[in-house]
Amino acid sequence: MYIASITFQNYFRLYDKLAGMTGTAMTEAAEFMDIYKLDVLEIPTNVAVARKDYDDESIAPSAKRTTPLPS
């Protein structure tokens, strides 16, 4: 019985085309070209994004809280 191993990079190199959805592929396009010799293609959504982005909120450290937390 033989046990073989292969890295993700070498496994993906077995294929001419790859497909998937990710939010980071465009920012790593140079790495995909360098490692896998593959272009990254951005396909825009067919519907406008409905999500509303709000500013980040921060909570004061516990020593500065004035109202007790519910128990």
mmCIF file of N, CA and C in Angstrom:
data_model
loop_
_atom_site.group_PDB
_atom_site.id
_atom_site.type_symbol
_atom_site.label_atom_id
_atom_site.label_comp_id
_atom_site.label_asym_id
_atom_site.label_seq_id
_atom_site.Cartn_x
_atom_site.Cartn_y
_atom_site.Cartn_z
ATOM 1 N N MET A 1 0.844 -1.178 0.000
ATOM 2 C CA MET A 1 0.000 0.000 0.000
ATOM 3 C C MET A 1 0.887 1.237 0.000
ATOM 4 N N TYR A 2 0.568 2.183 -0.874
ATOM 5 C CA TYR A 2 1.327 3.421 -0.982
ATOM 6 C C TYR A 2 0.476 4.587 -0.508
ATOM 7 N N ILE A 3 1.100 5.527 0.150
ATOM 8 C CA ILE A 3 0.441 6.762 0.552
ATOM 9 C C ILE A 3 1.172 7.889 -0.161
ATOM 10 N N ALA A 4 0.417 8.661 -0.908
ATOM 11 C CA ALA A 4 1.012 9.753 -1.676
ATOM 12 C C ALA A 4 0.555 11.091 -1.110
ATOM 13 N N SER A 5 1.326 12.113 -1.368
ATOM 14 C CA SER A 5 0.931 13.463 -0.973
ATOM 15 C C SER A 5 1.257 14.414 -2.118
ATOM 16 N N ILE A 6 0.527 15.501 -2.156
ATOM 17 C CA ILE A 6 0.724 16.514 -3.188
ATOM 18 C C ILE A 6 0.353 17.860 -2.589
ATOM 19 N N THR A 7 1.075 18.898 -2.941
ATOM 20 C CA THR A 7 0.748 20.226 -2.443
ATOM 21 C C THR A 7 -0.448 20.774 -3.209
ATOM 22 N N PHE A 8 -1.134 21.732 -2.618
ATOM 23 C CA PHE A 8 -2.254 22.365 -3.316
ATOM 24 C C PHE A 8 -1.792 22.974 -4.631
ATOM 25 N N GLN A 9 -0.634 23.644 -4.613
ATOM 26 C CA GLN A 9 -0.133 24.269 -5.832
ATOM 27 C C GLN A 9 0.040 23.242 -6.944
ATOM 28 N N ASN A 10 0.659 22.120 -6.651
ATOM 29 C CA ASN A 10 0.876 21.099 -7.677
ATOM 30 C C ASN A 10 -0.428 20.419 -8.082
ATOM 31 N N TYR A 11 -1.335 20.257 -7.139
ATOM 32 C CA TYR A 11 -2.635 19.666 -7.468
ATOM 33 C C TYR A 11 -3.392 20.557 -8.448
ATOM 34 N N PHE A 12 -3.422 21.861 -8.173
ATOM 35 C CA PHE A 12 -4.151 22.778 -9.048
ATOM 36 C C PHE A 12 -3.486 22.907 -10.411
ATOM 37 N N ARG A 13 -2.191 22.674 -10.479
ATOM 38 C CA ARG A 13 -1.498 22.741 -11.766
ATOM 39 C C ARG A 13 -1.906 21.612 -12.711
ATOM 40 N N LEU A 14 -2.571 20.601 -12.201
ATOM 41 C CA LEU A 14 -3.030 19.499 -13.042
ATOM 42 C C LEU A 14 -4.176 19.923 -13.964
ATOM 43 N N TYR A 15 -4.796 21.073 -13.689
ATOM 44 C CA TYR A 15 -5.964 21.521 -14.435
ATOM 45 C C TYR A 15 -5.641 22.744 -15.280
ATOM 46 N N ASP A 16 -6.243 22.801 -16.479
ATOM 47 C CA ASP A 16 -6.040 23.952 -17.359
ATOM 48 C C ASP A 16 -6.834 25.163 -16.891
ATOM 49 N N LYS A 17 -8.006 24.919 -16.306
ATOM 50 C CA LYS A 17 -8.875 26.003 -15.861
ATOM 51 C C LYS A 17 -9.325 25.730 -14.436
ATOM 52 N N LEU A 18 -9.468 26.789 -13.678
ATOM 53 C CA LEU A 18 -10.011 26.710 -12.327
ATOM 54 C C LEU A 18 -11.183 27.672 -12.236
ATOM 55 N N ALA A 19 -12.136 27.377 -11.399
ATOM 56 C CA ALA A 19 -13.273 28.263 -11.190
ATOM 57 C C ALA A 19 -13.581 28.330 -9.706
ATOM 58 N N GLY A 20 -14.095 29.437 -9.288
ATOM 59 C CA GLY A 20 -14.481 29.585 -7.893
ATOM 60 C C GLY A 20 -14.875 31.017 -7.611
ATOM 61 N N MET A 21 -15.408 31.212 -6.440
ATOM 62 C CA MET A 21 -15.815 32.548 -6.029
ATOM 63 C C MET A 21 -15.046 32.917 -4.768
ATOM 64 N N THR A 22 -14.446 34.085 -4.800
ATOM 65 C CA THR A 22 -13.708 34.557 -3.642
ATOM 66 C C THR A 22 -13.636 36.075 -3.687
ATOM 67 N N GLY A 23 -13.519 36.666 -2.549
ATOM 68 C CA GLY A 23 -13.404 38.113 -2.488
ATOM 69 C C GLY A 23 -11.970 38.592 -2.574
ATOM 70 N N THR A 24 -11.014 37.690 -2.617
ATOM 71 C CA THR A 24 -9.609 38.090 -2.589
ATOM 72 C C THR A 24 -8.835 37.748 -3.852
ATOM 73 N N ALA A 25 -9.477 37.156 -4.830
ATOM 74 C CA ALA A 25 -8.734 36.718 -6.015
ATOM 75 C C ALA A 25 -8.142 37.897 -6.782
ATOM 76 N N MET A 26 -8.884 38.994 -6.914
ATOM 77 C CA MET A 26 -8.363 40.129 -7.679
ATOM 78 C C MET A 26 -7.138 40.739 -6.996
ATOM 79 N N THR A 27 -7.146 40.769 -5.678
ATOM 80 C CA THR A 27 -5.987 41.345 -4.988
ATOM 81 C C THR A 27 -4.774 40.434 -5.059
ATOM 82 N N GLU A 28 -4.992 39.153 -5.332
ATOM 83 C CA GLU A 28 -3.897 38.185 -5.423
ATOM 84 C C GLU A 28 -3.677 37.707 -6.851
ATOM 85 N N ALA A 29 -4.120 38.483 -7.839
ATOM 86 C CA ALA A 29 -4.024 38.082 -9.245
ATOM 87 C C ALA A 29 -2.569 37.821 -9.658
ATOM 88 N N ALA A 30 -1.655 38.627 -9.175
ATOM 89 C CA ALA A 30 -0.242 38.428 -9.532
ATOM 90 C C ALA A 30 0.272 37.085 -9.012
ATOM 91 N N GLU A 31 -0.180 36.703 -7.821
ATOM 92 C CA GLU A 31 0.237 35.416 -7.256
ATOM 93 C C GLU A 31 -0.335 34.256 -8.063
ATOM 94 N N PHE A 32 -1.597 34.365 -8.491
ATOM 95 C CA PHE A 32 -2.184 33.318 -9.328
ATOM 96 C C PHE A 32 -1.407 33.169 -10.633
ATOM 97 N N MET A 33 -0.971 34.282 -11.209
ATOM 98 C CA MET A 33 -0.211 34.219 -12.455
ATOM 99 C C MET A 33 1.168 33.624 -12.192
ATOM 100 N N ASP A 34 1.801 34.043 -11.107
ATOM 101 C CA ASP A 34 3.152 33.577 -10.799
ATOM 102 C C ASP A 34 3.177 32.081 -10.468
ATOM 103 N N ILE A 35 2.253 31.641 -9.642
ATOM 104 C CA ILE A 35 2.275 30.242 -9.188
ATOM 105 C C ILE A 35 1.598 29.306 -10.177
ATOM 106 N N TYR A 36 0.376 29.692 -10.617
ATOM 107 C CA TYR A 36 -0.435 28.776 -11.423
ATOM 108 C C TYR A 36 -0.444 29.103 -12.916
ATOM 109 N N LYS A 37 0.137 30.243 -13.296
ATOM 110 C CA LYS A 37 0.088 30.707 -14.690
ATOM 111 C C LYS A 37 -1.366 30.846 -15.164
ATOM 112 N N LEU A 38 -2.208 31.409 -14.289
ATOM 113 C CA LEU A 38 -3.624 31.589 -14.587
ATOM 114 C C LEU A 38 -4.015 33.042 -14.412
ATOM 115 N N ASP A 39 -4.823 33.540 -15.338
ATOM 116 C CA ASP A 39 -5.379 34.880 -15.214
ATOM 117 C C ASP A 39 -6.565 34.844 -14.263
ATOM 118 N N VAL A 40 -6.841 35.977 -13.647
ATOM 119 C CA VAL A 40 -8.018 36.121 -12.797
ATOM 120 C C VAL A 40 -8.995 37.013 -13.536
ATOM 121 N N LEU A 41 -10.229 36.591 -13.611
ATOM 122 C CA LEU A 41 -11.273 37.324 -14.310
ATOM 123 C C LEU A 41 -12.329 37.742 -13.314
ATOM 124 N N GLU A 42 -12.632 39.030 -13.270
ATOM 125 C CA GLU A 42 -13.674 39.532 -12.381
ATOM 126 C C GLU A 42 -14.980 39.614 -13.153
ATOM 127 N N ILE A 43 -15.998 38.960 -12.646
ATOM 128 C CA ILE A 43 -17.320 39.000 -13.266
ATOM 129 C C ILE A 43 -18.222 39.804 -12.341
ATOM 130 N N PRO A 44 -18.715 40.947 -12.809
ATOM 131 C CA PRO A 44 -19.542 41.787 -11.931
ATOM 132 C C PRO A 44 -20.886 41.122 -11.634
ATOM 133 N N THR A 45 -21.466 41.508 -10.519
ATOM 134 C CA THR A 45 -22.773 40.982 -10.161
ATOM 135 C C THR A 45 -23.820 41.531 -11.113
ATOM 136 N N ASN A 46 -24.914 40.810 -11.271
ATOM 137 C CA ASN A 46 -25.969 41.278 -12.163
ATOM 138 C C ASN A 46 -27.018 42.100 -11.420
ATOM 139 N N VAL A 47 -26.886 42.206 -10.095
ATOM 140 C CA VAL A 47 -27.798 42.995 -9.273
ATOM 141 C C VAL A 47 -26.944 43.859 -8.353
ATOM 142 N N ALA A 48 -27.364 45.075 -8.150
ATOM 143 C CA ALA A 48 -26.620 45.968 -7.266
ATOM 144 C C ALA A 48 -26.578 45.397 -5.853
ATOM 145 N N VAL A 49 -25.506 45.677 -5.135
ATOM 146 C CA VAL A 49 -25.356 45.189 -3.774
ATOM 147 C C VAL A 49 -26.388 45.877 -2.885
ATOM 148 N N ALA A 50 -27.128 45.095 -2.118
ATOM 149 C CA ALA A 50 -28.178 45.636 -1.260
ATOM 150 C C ALA A 50 -27.676 45.941 0.142
ATOM 151 N N ARG A 51 -26.487 45.464 0.475
ATOM 152 C CA ARG A 51 -25.948 45.656 1.818
ATOM 153 C C ARG A 51 -25.623 47.127 2.069
ATOM 154 N N LYS A 52 -25.920 47.593 3.262
ATOM 155 C CA LYS A 52 -25.553 48.943 3.673
ATOM 156 C C LYS A 52 -24.317 48.843 4.556
ATOM 157 N N ASP A 53 -23.276 49.561 4.196
ATOM 158 C CA ASP A 53 -22.058 49.569 4.998
ATOM 159 C C ASP A 53 -22.120 50.717 5.999
ATOM 160 N N TYR A 54 -21.936 50.388 7.257
ATOM 161 C CA TYR A 54 -21.934 51.383 8.313
ATOM 162 C C TYR A 54 -20.521 51.531 8.855
ATOM 163 N N ASP A 55 -20.258 52.689 9.470
ATOM 164 C CA ASP A 55 -18.962 52.909 10.094
ATOM 165 C C ASP A 55 -18.782 51.938 11.255
ATOM 166 N N ASP A 56 -17.534 51.613 11.560
ATOM 167 C CA ASP A 56 -17.234 50.754 12.690
ATOM 168 C C ASP A 56 -17.576 51.464 13.992
ATOM 169 N N GLU A 57 -17.995 50.692 14.974
ATOM 170 C CA GLU A 57 -18.260 51.231 16.294
ATOM 171 C C GLU A 57 -17.321 50.570 17.281
ATOM 172 N N SER A 58 -16.890 51.321 18.258
ATOM 173 C CA SER A 58 -16.037 50.738 19.286
ATOM 174 C C SER A 58 -16.719 50.874 20.636
ATOM 175 N N ILE A 59 -16.451 49.931 21.497
ATOM 176 C CA ILE A 59 -17.018 49.921 22.840
ATOM 177 C C ILE A 59 -15.904 50.268 23.804
ATOM 178 N N ALA A 60 -16.203 51.149 24.736
ATOM 179 C CA ALA A 60 -15.204 51.567 25.717
ATOM 180 C C ALA A 60 -14.792 50.381 26.581
ATOM 181 N N PRO A 61 -13.576 50.416 27.123
ATOM 182 C CA PRO A 61 -13.148 49.342 28.025
ATOM 183 C C PRO A 61 -14.136 49.196 29.190
ATOM 184 N N SER A 62 -14.194 48.026 29.781
ATOM 185 C CA SER A 62 -15.204 47.730 30.806
ATOM 186 C C SER A 62 -15.154 48.697 31.988
ATOM 187 N N ALA A 63 -14.002 49.235 32.317
ATOM 188 C CA ALA A 63 -13.899 50.158 33.455
ATOM 189 C C ALA A 63 -14.625 51.468 33.152
ATOM 190 N N LYS A 64 -14.809 51.819 31.900
ATOM 191 C CA LYS A 64 -15.436 53.075 31.541
ATOM 192 C C LYS A 64 -16.921 52.924 31.220
ATOM 193 N N ARG A 65 -17.445 51.732 31.254
ATOM 194 C CA ARG A 65 -18.852 51.531 30.972
ATOM 195 C C ARG A 65 -19.683 52.110 32.108
ATOM 196 N N THR A 66 -20.765 52.790 31.755
ATOM 197 C CA THR A 66 -21.595 53.402 32.784
ATOM 198 C C THR A 66 -22.857 52.602 33.044
ATOM 199 N N THR A 67 -23.284 51.805 32.075
ATOM 200 C CA THR A 67 -24.489 51.024 32.293
ATOM 201 C C THR A 67 -24.085 49.550 32.461
ATOM 202 N N PRO A 68 -24.714 48.882 33.425
ATOM 203 C CA PRO A 68 -24.362 47.473 33.642
ATOM 204 C C PRO A 68 -24.856 46.604 32.492
ATOM 205 N N LEU A 69 -24.141 45.526 32.268
ATOM 206 C CA LEU A 69 -24.539 44.581 31.248
ATOM 207 C C LEU A 69 -25.680 43.728 31.779
ATOM 208 N N PRO A 70 -26.619 43.352 30.906
ATOM 209 C CA PRO A 70 -27.711 42.496 31.386
ATOM 210 C C PRO A 70 -27.176 41.145 31.856
ATOM 211 N N SER A 71 -27.825 40.600 32.868
ATOM 212 C CA SER A 71 -27.344 39.315 33.395
ATOM 213 C C SER A 71 -28.116 38.148 32.839
#
